Short mmCIF file of C-alpha atoms in Angstrom, two decimals:
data_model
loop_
_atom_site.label_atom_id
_atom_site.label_comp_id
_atom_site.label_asym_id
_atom_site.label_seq_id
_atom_site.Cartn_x
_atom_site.Cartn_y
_atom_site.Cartn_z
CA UNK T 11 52.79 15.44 77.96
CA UNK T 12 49.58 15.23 80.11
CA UNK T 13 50.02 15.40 83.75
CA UNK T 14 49.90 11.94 85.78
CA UNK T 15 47.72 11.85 88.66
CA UNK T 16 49.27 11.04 91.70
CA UNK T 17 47.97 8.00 93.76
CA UNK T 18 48.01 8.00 97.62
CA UNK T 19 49.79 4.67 96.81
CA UNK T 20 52.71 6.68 95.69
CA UNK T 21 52.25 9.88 98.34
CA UNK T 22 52.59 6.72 100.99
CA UNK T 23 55.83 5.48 99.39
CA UNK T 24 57.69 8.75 99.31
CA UNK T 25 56.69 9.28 102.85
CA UNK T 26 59.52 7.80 105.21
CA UNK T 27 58.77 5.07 107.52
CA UNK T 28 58.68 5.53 110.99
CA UNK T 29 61.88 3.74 113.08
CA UNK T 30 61.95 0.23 113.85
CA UNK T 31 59.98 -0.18 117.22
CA UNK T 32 57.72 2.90 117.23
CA UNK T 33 54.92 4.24 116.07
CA UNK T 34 54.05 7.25 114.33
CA UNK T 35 52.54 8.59 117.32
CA UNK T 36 55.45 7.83 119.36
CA UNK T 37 57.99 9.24 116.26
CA UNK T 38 55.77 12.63 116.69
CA UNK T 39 56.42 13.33 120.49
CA UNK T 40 59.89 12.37 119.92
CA UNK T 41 60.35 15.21 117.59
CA UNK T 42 58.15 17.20 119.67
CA UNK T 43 60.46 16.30 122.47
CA UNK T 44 63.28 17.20 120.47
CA UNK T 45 62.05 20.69 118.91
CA UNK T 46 61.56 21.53 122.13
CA UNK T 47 65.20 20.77 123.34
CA UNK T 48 66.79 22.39 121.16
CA UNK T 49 64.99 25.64 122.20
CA UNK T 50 65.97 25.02 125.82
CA UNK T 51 69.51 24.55 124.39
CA UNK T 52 69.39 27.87 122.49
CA UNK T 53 67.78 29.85 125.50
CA UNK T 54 70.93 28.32 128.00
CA UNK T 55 73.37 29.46 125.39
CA UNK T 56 71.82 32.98 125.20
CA UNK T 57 72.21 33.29 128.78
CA UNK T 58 75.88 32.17 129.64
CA UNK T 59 76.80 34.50 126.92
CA UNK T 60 75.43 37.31 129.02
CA UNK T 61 76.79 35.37 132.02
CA UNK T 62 79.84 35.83 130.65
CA UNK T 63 79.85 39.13 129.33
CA UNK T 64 78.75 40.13 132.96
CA UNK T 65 81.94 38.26 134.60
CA UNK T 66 84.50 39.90 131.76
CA UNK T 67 82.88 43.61 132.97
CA UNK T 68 83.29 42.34 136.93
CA UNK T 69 86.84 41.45 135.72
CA UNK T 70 87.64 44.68 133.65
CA UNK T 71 86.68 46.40 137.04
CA UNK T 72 88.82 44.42 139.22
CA UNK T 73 91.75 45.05 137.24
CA UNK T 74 92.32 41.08 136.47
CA UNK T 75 94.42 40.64 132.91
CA UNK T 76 94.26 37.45 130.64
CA UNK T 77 97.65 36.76 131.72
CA UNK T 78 96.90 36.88 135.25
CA UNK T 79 93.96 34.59 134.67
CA UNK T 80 96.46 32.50 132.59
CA UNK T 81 99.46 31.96 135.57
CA UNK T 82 96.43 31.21 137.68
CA UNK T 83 95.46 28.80 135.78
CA UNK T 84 98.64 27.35 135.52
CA UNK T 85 99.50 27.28 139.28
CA UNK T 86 96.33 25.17 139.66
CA UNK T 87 96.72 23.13 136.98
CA UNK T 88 100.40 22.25 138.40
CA UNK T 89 99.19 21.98 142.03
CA UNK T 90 96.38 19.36 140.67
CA UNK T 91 98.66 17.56 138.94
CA UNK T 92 100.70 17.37 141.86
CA UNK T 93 98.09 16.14 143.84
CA UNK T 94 97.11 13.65 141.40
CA UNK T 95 97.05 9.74 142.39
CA UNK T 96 99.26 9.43 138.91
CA UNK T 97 101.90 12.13 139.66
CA UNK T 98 102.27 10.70 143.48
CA UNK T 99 102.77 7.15 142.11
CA UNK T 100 105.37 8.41 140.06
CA UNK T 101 107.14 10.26 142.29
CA UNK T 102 107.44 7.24 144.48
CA UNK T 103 108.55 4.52 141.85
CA UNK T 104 111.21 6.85 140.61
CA UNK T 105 112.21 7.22 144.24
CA UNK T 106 112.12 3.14 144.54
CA UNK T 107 114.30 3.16 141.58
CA UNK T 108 117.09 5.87 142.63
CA UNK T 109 117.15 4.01 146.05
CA UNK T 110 117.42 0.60 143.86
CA UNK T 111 120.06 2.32 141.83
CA UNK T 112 122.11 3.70 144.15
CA UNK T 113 122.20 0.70 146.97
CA UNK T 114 123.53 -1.85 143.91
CA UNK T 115 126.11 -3.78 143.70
CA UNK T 116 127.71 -1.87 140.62
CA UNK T 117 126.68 1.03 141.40
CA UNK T 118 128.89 0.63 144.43
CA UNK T 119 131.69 -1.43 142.88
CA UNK T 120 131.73 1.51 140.11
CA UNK T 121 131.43 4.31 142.82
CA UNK T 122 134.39 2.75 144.59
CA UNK T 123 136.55 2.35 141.61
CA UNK T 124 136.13 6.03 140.76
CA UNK T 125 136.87 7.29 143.65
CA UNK T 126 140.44 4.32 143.85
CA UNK T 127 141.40 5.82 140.43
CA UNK T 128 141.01 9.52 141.38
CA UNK T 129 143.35 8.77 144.18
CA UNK T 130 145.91 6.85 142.18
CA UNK T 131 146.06 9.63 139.77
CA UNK T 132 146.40 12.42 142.67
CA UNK T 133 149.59 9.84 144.17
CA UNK T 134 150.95 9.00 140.93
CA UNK T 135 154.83 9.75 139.95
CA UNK T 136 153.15 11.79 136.52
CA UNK T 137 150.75 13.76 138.82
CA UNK T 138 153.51 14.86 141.66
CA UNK T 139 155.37 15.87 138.26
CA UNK T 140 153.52 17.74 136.67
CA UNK T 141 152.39 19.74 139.54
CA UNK T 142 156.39 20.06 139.99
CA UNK T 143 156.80 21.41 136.96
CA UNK T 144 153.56 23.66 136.94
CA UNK T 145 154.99 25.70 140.23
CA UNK T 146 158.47 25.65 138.90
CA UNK T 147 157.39 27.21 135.95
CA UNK T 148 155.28 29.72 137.41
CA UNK T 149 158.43 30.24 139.93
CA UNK T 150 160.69 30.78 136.86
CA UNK T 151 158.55 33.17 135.54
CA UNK T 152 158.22 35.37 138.34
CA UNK T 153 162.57 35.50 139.01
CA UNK T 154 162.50 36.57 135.11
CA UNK T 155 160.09 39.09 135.34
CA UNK T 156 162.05 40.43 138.83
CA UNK T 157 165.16 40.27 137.03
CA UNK T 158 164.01 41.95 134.12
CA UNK T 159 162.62 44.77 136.03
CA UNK T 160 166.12 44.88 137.90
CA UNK T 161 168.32 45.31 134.65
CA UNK T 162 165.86 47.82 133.18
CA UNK T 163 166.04 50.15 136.39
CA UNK T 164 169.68 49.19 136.89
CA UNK T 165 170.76 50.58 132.80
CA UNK T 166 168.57 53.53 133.41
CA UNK T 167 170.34 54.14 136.33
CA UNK T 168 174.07 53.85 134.64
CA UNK T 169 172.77 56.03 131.13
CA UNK T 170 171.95 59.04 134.09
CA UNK T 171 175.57 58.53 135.55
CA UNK T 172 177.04 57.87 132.31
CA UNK T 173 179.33 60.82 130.65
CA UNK T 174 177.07 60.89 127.91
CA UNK T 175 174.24 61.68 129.40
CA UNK T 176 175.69 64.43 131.61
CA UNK T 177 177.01 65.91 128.46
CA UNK T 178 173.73 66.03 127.14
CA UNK T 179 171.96 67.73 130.31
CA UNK T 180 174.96 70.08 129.76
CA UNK T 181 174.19 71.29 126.29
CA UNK T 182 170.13 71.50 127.06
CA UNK T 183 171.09 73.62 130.06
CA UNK T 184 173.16 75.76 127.86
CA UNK T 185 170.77 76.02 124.94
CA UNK T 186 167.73 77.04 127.91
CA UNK T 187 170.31 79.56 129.09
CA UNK T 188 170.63 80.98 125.67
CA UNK T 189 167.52 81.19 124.58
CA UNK T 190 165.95 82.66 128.10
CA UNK T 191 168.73 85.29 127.56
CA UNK T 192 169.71 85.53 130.96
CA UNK T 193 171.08 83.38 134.01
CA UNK T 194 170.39 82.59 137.46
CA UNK T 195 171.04 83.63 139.95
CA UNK T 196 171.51 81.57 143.84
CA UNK T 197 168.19 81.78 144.26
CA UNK T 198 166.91 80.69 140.96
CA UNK T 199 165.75 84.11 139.24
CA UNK T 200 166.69 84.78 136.08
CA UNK T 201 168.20 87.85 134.88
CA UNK T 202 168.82 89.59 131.39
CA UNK T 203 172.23 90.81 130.21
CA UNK T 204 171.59 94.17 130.47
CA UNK T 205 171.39 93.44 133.91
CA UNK T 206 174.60 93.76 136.24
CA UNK T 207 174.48 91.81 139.94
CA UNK T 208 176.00 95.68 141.46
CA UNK T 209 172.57 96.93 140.31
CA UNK T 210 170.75 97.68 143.30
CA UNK T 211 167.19 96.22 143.68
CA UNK T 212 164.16 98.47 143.93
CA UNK T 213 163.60 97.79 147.60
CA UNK T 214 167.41 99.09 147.98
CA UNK T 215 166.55 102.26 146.16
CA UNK T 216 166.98 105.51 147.28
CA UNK T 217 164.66 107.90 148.05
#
């Protein structure tokens, strides 16, 4: 295939036509205009990211966290919103409406037939019964446990005195006597068999 010369017919039709409303001239300092822009643009962002690399070092220094940056931000975030127009209308209408609420008719027919039924109920015949019942029971319970007590110390008291049990204090005395090997004397000392109560004590010995 031979190569097909190309017209400036068809180098005009590839070549896109300006906007509607300006020229070419115009459509060149517009992109100019823009070009140089977008260099300003570039520049600005080169320098707040220094900027800020500059304030994170200030902040490093000054010992100031994220998270204290963060409940700073916060606080004065809620104490705009607080201050807003919005949040101050709000506050009021709801504050219209409790007031509205509260000052009706059945709010205050309800309020008062709460409070007429709370003290029925507290006068009622069931009520004064049950609390009755409640302190009589917890009466009740208290003479049982007294009583209880009572019969337990009074049947330890009667096994002591009891023939039984003497006998058995008895026989343990006797068995300590026998195995000790000895007996007591008045004042409590023991002494073996071998010992007689005409044997004279060392601090009655003779010289």
């Amino acid at each position: 295939m031979s190569d097909v010369p190309v017209t400036d017919g068809a180098v005009a039709a590839e070549r896109p036509m300006p906007p509607v409303g300006l020229t070419e001239s115009e459509e060149e300092e517009l992109k100019h205009e823009l070009l140089k822009v977008e260099e300003e643009i570039s520049t600005l962002r080169q320098v707040l990211s220094a900027k800020e690399r500059h304030a994170s070092e200030i902040k490093q220094k000054l010992g100031l966290t994220t998270l204290n940056e963060l409940k700073q931000n916060l606080t004065k975030g809620w104490q705009d919103v607080q201050k807003s127009t919005a949040y101050v209308k709000t506050t009021d209408k709801l504050g219209e409406w409790n007031d509205k609420v509260t000052q009706s008719e059945l709010y205050l027919s309800a309020s008062s037939s709460l409070d007429g039924l709370s003290e029925k109920i507290s006068q009622s015949e069931a009520y004064k019964k049950t609390q009755e019942t409640l302190s009589q029971a917890g009466q009740k319970t208290s003479a049982a446990l007294t009583s209880v007590g009572s019969a337990i110390s009074k049947t330890l008291g009667g096994m002591r005195n009891s023939t039984t049990f003497k006998s058995f204090e008895d026989t343990v005395e006797n068995l300590k006597v026998k195995v000790i090997g000895g007996k007591e004397t008045e004042s409590g000392e023991l002494h073996s068999p071998g010992e007689t109560e005409n044997t004279p004590s060392q601090d009655k010995a003779p010289f």
